[in-house]
């Protein structure tokens, strides 16, 4: 287990981790389990859900939220409004909203109207704008066979998972930017991969805007919550998608195996922290000590760990001479490296090296070729067809037969690893 002073813990803990800590504090009084809610509902009648949430059809639908009852044991319904329905943007003088604009809509005052109504969010959503661009390019014949149409959620944000057919799927934030979490592409991957924990960790880093390492709730390799979460010697099982406790709070000084979510393939019985997390905790202690003496600690400006507690994909070799692409245990991946302070190191992301290892370990048949610094080559070939790729390995533009690959805009005289 680990111990942090309250000052450090509160100062560096992320949104997701803070939520778990608050839930653990709550659990000292009572634990929000299904048994608790069953007993609560027996003695306290919950309000009946609105028709919209009970019907859930094309004309009547809504979103079911936890209500303001202990442990959110009861539910409440917020009805989805349709295109053109009156809505409220909130504020002084506005009525209290009884519903919300449905998927793909947002509340605004349309030109010529006096009151706000539900209108399409096309012009205000990055994801819907990306969809429109994709559709326009498809009409013009500019879309390759491996390119995927962006998927948006009901609020106009990017869906949390993006896939490269035959390769890997990875997590993205609400703006479509890649974040932690990756897995081999399968037909059912999006059932288990939803990236909730990864998105919380990314938001925490953005909001805290810290140049130093930040502690977050531990995620699994796919970006969901690790089902075992600990703070000091107190541990609890949580739901992998919501992060909410699913077990009683337990002191685990005698071992973690007593928890129902303990998995010997993923967890050590005698300690919760992984090697990288131990190093990170030491760094945070050092930063705290230096800060009290008004030092600016430049050497810790990069987080060496991922949100799953394992090593990040880029590591500095102990000699200090070069950066290298690392597997989750901190070991080099093949010979992907770059001298410190070189242009290769400046542009290094190791996304290809990590995907390559993931695919090799899963015995996949098609393995990407990477640049010397572990990045994706700008041009890739597959089954006799060649195409340009972005930094995440996704196809850009139409493909051409391998014999005509020099006609691709990324051919660059045969140099597929430019330093720009």
XYZ file of C-alpha atoms in Angstrom:
420
model
C 0.000 0.000 0.000
C 1.105 3.590 -0.149
C 0.730 6.634 2.053
C 0.622 10.276 1.032
C 0.301 13.347 3.202
C -3.105 14.991 2.923
C -1.564 18.071 1.319
C 0.049 16.115 -1.502
C -2.906 13.781 -1.899
C -5.476 16.562 -2.250
C -3.222 18.694 -4.424
C -2.379 16.072 -7.025
C -5.335 13.689 -7.105
C -7.393 13.778 -10.291
C -11.156 13.998 -10.718
C -11.589 10.235 -11.068
C -9.365 9.387 -8.123
C -11.014 12.069 -6.000
C -14.402 10.531 -6.735
C -13.172 7.143 -5.525
C -11.685 8.715 -2.398
C -14.976 10.459 -1.644
C -16.860 7.218 -2.133
C -14.461 5.408 0.195
C -14.968 8.134 2.817
C -18.743 7.697 2.400
C -18.339 3.964 2.780
C -16.986 4.428 6.298
C -20.549 5.334 7.269
C -22.447 3.029 4.938
C -21.638 1.295 1.676
C -23.763 1.790 -1.420
C -24.445 -1.820 -2.323
C -27.417 -3.437 -4.027
C -28.522 -4.828 -0.644
C -28.572 -1.314 0.819
C -30.683 -0.032 -2.083
C -33.035 -3.002 -1.920
C -33.695 -2.250 1.752
C -34.052 1.479 1.049
C -36.622 0.907 -1.722
C -38.638 -1.422 0.519
C -39.054 1.296 3.135
C -39.110 4.354 0.814
C -41.257 4.299 -2.315
C -39.492 5.705 -5.391
C -41.336 8.061 -7.746
C -42.666 6.442 -10.927
C -40.577 7.195 -13.998
C -42.127 9.420 -16.663
C -43.806 7.747 -19.630
C -40.984 8.851 -21.939
C -38.378 6.796 -20.086
C -40.701 3.815 -19.728
C -41.642 3.818 -23.415
C -38.236 4.487 -25.012
C -39.541 4.491 -28.588
C -39.137 6.790 -31.585
C -41.661 9.344 -30.292
C -41.253 9.120 -26.508
C -37.821 8.636 -24.976
C -35.543 10.078 -22.327
C -32.515 9.560 -20.148
C -32.662 7.877 -16.761
C -30.451 9.538 -14.155
C -29.704 8.694 -10.495
C -31.971 10.716 -8.234
C -31.061 12.734 -5.134
C -31.726 9.846 -2.759
C -29.205 8.032 -0.542
C -26.826 6.071 -2.763
C -28.990 7.187 -5.724
C -31.150 4.128 -5.078
C -34.061 5.686 -6.980
C -34.027 6.939 -10.553
C -35.404 10.024 -12.257
C -36.308 10.665 -15.895
C -35.319 13.630 -18.064
C -37.395 13.572 -21.226
C -35.731 14.050 -24.618
C -37.237 16.985 -26.505
C -37.674 16.818 -30.275
C -36.598 19.148 -33.081
C -38.462 22.459 -32.755
C -39.695 21.820 -29.195
C -39.465 24.732 -26.766
C -36.528 24.419 -24.409
C -34.715 26.402 -21.718
C -31.107 27.582 -21.701
C -31.313 28.339 -17.965
C -30.493 31.544 -16.150
C -32.513 34.239 -14.366
C -36.064 34.539 -15.632
C -35.989 31.195 -17.461
C -38.241 28.323 -16.397
C -36.712 25.299 -14.698
C -35.992 22.748 -17.477
C -38.277 19.712 -17.447
C -36.539 18.070 -20.408
C -33.460 18.290 -22.571
C -32.929 18.440 -26.317
C -32.566 14.940 -27.714
C -29.580 13.382 -29.514
C -28.069 15.653 -32.151
C -29.976 18.727 -30.905
C -29.152 21.671 -28.674
C -31.112 24.564 -27.234
C -30.735 27.884 -29.049
C -32.731 30.855 -30.317
C -33.080 30.322 -34.059
C -32.991 33.267 -36.447
C -36.393 34.977 -36.465
C -37.533 33.332 -33.197
C -37.964 34.972 -29.806
C -37.702 31.858 -27.639
C -35.155 29.020 -27.668
C -36.067 25.756 -29.353
C -34.232 22.487 -30.003
C -32.090 22.902 -33.131
C -29.524 20.668 -34.939
C -26.053 20.981 -33.437
C -24.227 20.442 -36.743
C -22.546 23.826 -36.810
C -21.431 23.670 -33.174
C -20.074 20.104 -32.953
C -16.566 19.043 -33.998
C -17.761 15.478 -34.449
C -20.741 16.333 -36.635
C -18.489 18.661 -38.652
C -16.044 15.757 -39.102
C -18.914 13.500 -40.201
C -20.048 16.056 -42.786
C -16.489 16.405 -44.097
C -16.207 12.600 -44.355
C -19.530 12.357 -46.228
C -18.537 15.143 -48.640
C -15.180 13.487 -49.354
C -16.878 10.133 -49.881
C -19.130 11.743 -52.501
C -15.976 13.042 -54.206
C -14.320 9.598 -54.137
C -11.613 10.630 -51.666
C -12.265 8.024 -48.952
C -10.080 4.911 -48.705
C -11.364 1.431 -47.904
C -9.941 1.419 -44.335
C -11.154 4.892 -43.396
C -13.902 4.961 -40.757
C -16.708 7.522 -40.550
C -16.488 9.414 -37.229
C -19.074 8.265 -34.677
C -20.758 10.882 -32.474
C -22.710 10.543 -29.250
C -26.009 12.246 -28.479
C -24.247 15.420 -27.343
C -22.285 15.787 -30.561
C -19.006 14.591 -29.026
C -16.824 11.885 -30.510
C -17.562 8.352 -29.369
C -14.852 7.060 -27.057
C -13.361 4.350 -29.303
C -11.823 4.572 -32.757
C -10.648 1.504 -34.672
C -8.225 0.701 -37.466
C -9.661 -2.386 -39.217
C -7.408 -5.400 -38.815
C -5.124 -3.534 -36.404
C -6.043 -1.941 -33.066
C -8.730 0.180 -31.408
C -7.818 3.090 -29.156
C -9.510 5.590 -26.856
C -10.211 9.199 -27.825
C -11.480 12.134 -25.797
C -14.679 14.068 -26.533
C -12.844 16.131 -29.163
C -11.533 13.038 -30.945
C -7.955 13.332 -29.683
C -6.208 10.065 -28.871
C -5.744 9.247 -25.163
C -4.647 6.196 -23.151
C -6.243 2.803 -23.889
C -5.639 0.361 -26.749
C -6.651 -3.187 -27.684
C -6.558 -5.509 -30.690
C -9.466 -4.842 -33.040
C -12.219 -7.465 -32.795
C -15.856 -7.465 -33.852
C -17.072 -7.101 -30.243
C -14.342 -4.856 -28.821
C -16.637 -1.883 -28.171
C -18.757 -3.936 -25.754
C -15.901 -4.142 -23.243
C -13.918 -1.048 -24.314
C -15.615 2.233 -23.392
C -12.681 4.310 -22.059
C -14.542 5.933 -19.128
C -11.531 5.876 -16.783
C -9.156 7.039 -19.491
C -11.384 10.003 -20.310
C -11.537 11.011 -16.641
C -7.744 10.791 -16.364
C -7.320 12.956 -19.486
C -9.780 15.548 -18.139
C -7.961 15.633 -14.812
C -4.628 16.316 -16.480
C -6.191 19.075 -18.578
C -7.975 20.740 -15.658
C -5.062 20.486 -13.237
C -2.654 21.639 -15.969
C 0.243 20.377 -13.868
C 3.766 20.070 -15.217
C 4.336 17.290 -12.683
C 2.986 13.697 -12.480
C -0.675 13.438 -11.462
C -2.319 10.579 -9.554
C -5.552 9.239 -11.048
C -7.892 6.324 -10.511
C -6.246 3.244 -11.942
C -7.542 2.177 -15.349
C -7.218 -1.142 -17.144
C -5.386 -1.490 -20.466
C -8.571 -0.722 -22.443
C -9.266 2.546 -20.608
C -12.032 1.279 -18.291
C -11.682 1.296 -14.496
C -9.492 -1.332 -12.877
C -12.055 -3.152 -10.753
C -9.738 -3.034 -7.750
C -9.063 0.452 -6.332
C -7.055 1.276 -3.189
C -6.215 4.372 -1.153
C -3.655 3.689 1.578
C -4.616 0.344 3.153
C -8.300 0.634 2.263
C -9.502 -1.083 -0.904
C -12.826 -1.555 -2.644
C -14.124 -3.221 -5.790
C -15.685 -0.898 -8.374
C -17.742 -1.215 -11.529
C -15.398 -1.239 -14.534
C -17.504 1.289 -16.473
C -18.783 3.680 -13.771
C -16.088 3.418 -11.097
C -18.763 3.111 -8.386
C -18.116 0.726 -5.454
C -19.517 -2.790 -5.809
C -18.195 -4.268 -2.567
C -17.671 -3.459 1.091
C -14.627 -1.398 2.027
C -11.839 -3.598 3.365
C -8.512 -3.136 5.049
C -6.065 -5.211 3.043
C -2.948 -5.222 5.203
C -3.173 -9.017 5.158
C -3.570 -9.253 1.401
C -5.773 -8.241 -1.515
C -7.009 -11.723 -2.378
C -9.957 -11.437 0.033
C -11.667 -8.954 -2.315
C -14.090 -10.478 -4.864
C -12.565 -8.424 -7.714
C -9.021 -9.637 -7.038
C -7.561 -11.207 -10.186
C -4.219 -12.950 -9.775
C -3.475 -12.367 -13.468
C -3.657 -8.593 -12.915
C -2.982 -7.960 -9.222
C -0.357 -8.877 -6.627
C -1.770 -10.151 -3.346
C 0.837 -8.443 -1.168
C 0.886 -4.981 -2.756
C -1.463 -2.800 -4.757
C 1.117 -0.506 -6.314
C 2.946 -1.486 -9.476
C 6.646 -0.794 -10.018
C 6.041 2.357 -12.045
C 3.555 3.667 -9.476
C 6.140 3.246 -6.721
C 8.611 5.315 -8.735
C 5.901 7.909 -9.381
C 5.004 8.168 -5.678
C 8.687 8.747 -4.888
C 8.780 11.488 -7.508
C 5.753 13.189 -5.969
C 7.377 13.101 -2.526
C 10.547 14.643 -3.991
C 8.532 17.323 -5.787
C 6.744 18.187 -2.544
C 10.034 18.520 -0.669
C 11.634 20.616 -3.417
C 8.554 22.835 -3.630
C 8.826 23.749 0.052
C 12.320 25.042 -0.743
C 11.082 27.017 -3.795
C 12.837 24.833 -6.366
C 11.475 24.433 -9.916
C 11.685 20.682 -10.521
C 12.222 20.323 -14.286
C 13.344 16.684 -14.196
C 9.836 15.430 -13.294
C 7.890 17.319 -15.954
C 6.951 14.118 -17.833
C 4.786 11.365 -16.341
C 6.571 8.022 -16.667
C 3.413 6.009 -15.925
C 0.205 5.347 -17.802
C -3.212 5.512 -16.103
C -3.072 1.712 -15.677
C -0.011 2.017 -13.440
C 2.400 0.507 -15.953
C 5.198 2.328 -17.776
C 4.371 4.866 -20.460
C 5.339 4.066 -24.038
C 8.305 6.525 -24.106
C 11.069 6.176 -21.508
C 14.487 7.735 -20.927
C 17.288 5.172 -20.811
C 19.121 5.126 -17.425
C 22.315 6.304 -19.133
C 20.441 9.442 -20.204
C 21.738 9.098 -23.747
C 18.547 8.192 -25.580
C 14.790 7.780 -25.416
C 13.323 4.380 -26.226
C 9.941 2.788 -26.911
C 8.920 0.807 -23.855
C 6.514 -2.019 -23.170
C 4.263 -1.790 -20.117
C 6.984 -3.259 -17.863
C 9.576 -0.672 -18.928
C 11.553 -2.989 -21.228
C 12.646 -1.755 -24.699
C 10.480 -2.742 -27.674
C 12.883 -4.043 -30.313
C 15.370 -1.277 -31.277
C 13.032 1.715 -31.460
C 14.964 4.626 -29.978
C 16.181 8.170 -30.572
C 19.109 10.214 -29.183
C 18.064 12.702 -26.499
C 17.402 16.211 -27.849
C 17.473 14.973 -31.467
C 14.699 15.704 -33.965
C 13.828 12.001 -33.864
C 13.258 12.274 -30.101
C 11.255 15.497 -30.432
C 8.718 13.844 -32.760
C 8.789 10.444 -31.027
C 5.426 8.942 -29.975
C 6.041 5.137 -30.152
C 2.400 4.528 -31.151
C 3.425 2.156 -33.929
C 5.894 0.275 -31.707
C 3.235 -0.330 -29.028
C 0.634 -1.423 -31.603
C 3.193 -3.669 -33.278
C 4.002 -5.419 -29.990
C 0.308 -5.775 -29.135
C -0.407 -7.373 -32.520
C 2.653 -9.654 -32.425
C 1.742 -10.857 -28.915
C -1.800 -11.629 -30.107
C -0.385 -13.537 -33.118
C -2.055 -11.210 -35.623
C -1.205 -11.781 -39.266
C -0.733 -8.162 -40.342
C 1.932 -6.246 -38.429
C 2.731 -2.557 -39.102
C 6.233 -1.370 -40.019
C 7.536 1.478 -37.875
C 10.048 4.301 -38.169
C 13.321 4.045 -36.179
C 11.756 6.132 -33.368
C 8.676 3.879 -33.136
C 6.280 6.177 -35.018
C 4.066 5.026 -37.879
C 5.561 5.346 -41.343
C 3.674 7.885 -43.445
C 3.048 5.239 -46.138
C 1.785 1.698 -45.519
C 1.028 -1.205 -47.846
C -1.478 -3.992 -47.276
C -2.557 -6.804 -49.617
C -1.116 -5.157 -52.704
C -2.532 -1.698 -51.950
C -0.616 1.282 -50.507
C -1.992 4.349 -48.740
C -0.989 7.278 -46.532
C -1.478 7.074 -42.761
C -1.731 9.586 -39.910
C 0.268 9.475 -36.664
C -2.222 6.993 -35.148
C -1.902 4.561 -38.065
C -5.269 5.399 -39.655
C -5.608 5.595 -43.429
C -5.718 9.056 -45.018
C -7.069 9.372 -48.572
C -7.536 6.727 -51.231
C -5.231 3.771 -51.767
C -3.270 2.935 -54.907
C -1.815 -0.305 -56.272
C 1.643 -0.960 -54.852
C 3.236 -0.431 -58.246
C 1.833 3.133 -58.283
C 2.667 4.093 -54.695
C 4.951 6.899 -55.893
C 1.788 8.758 -56.899
C 0.664 9.013 -53.266
C 1.180 12.462 -51.648
C 3.093 10.856 -48.750
C 5.586 9.004 -50.979
C 8.217 11.726 -50.406
C 10.831 10.121 -52.631
C 10.620 6.883 -50.663
C 11.300 8.530 -47.277
C 8.324 7.502 -45.158
C 9.795 8.788 -41.875
C 10.322 12.551 -42.368
C 11.438 14.536 -39.338
C 8.983 17.420 -39.760
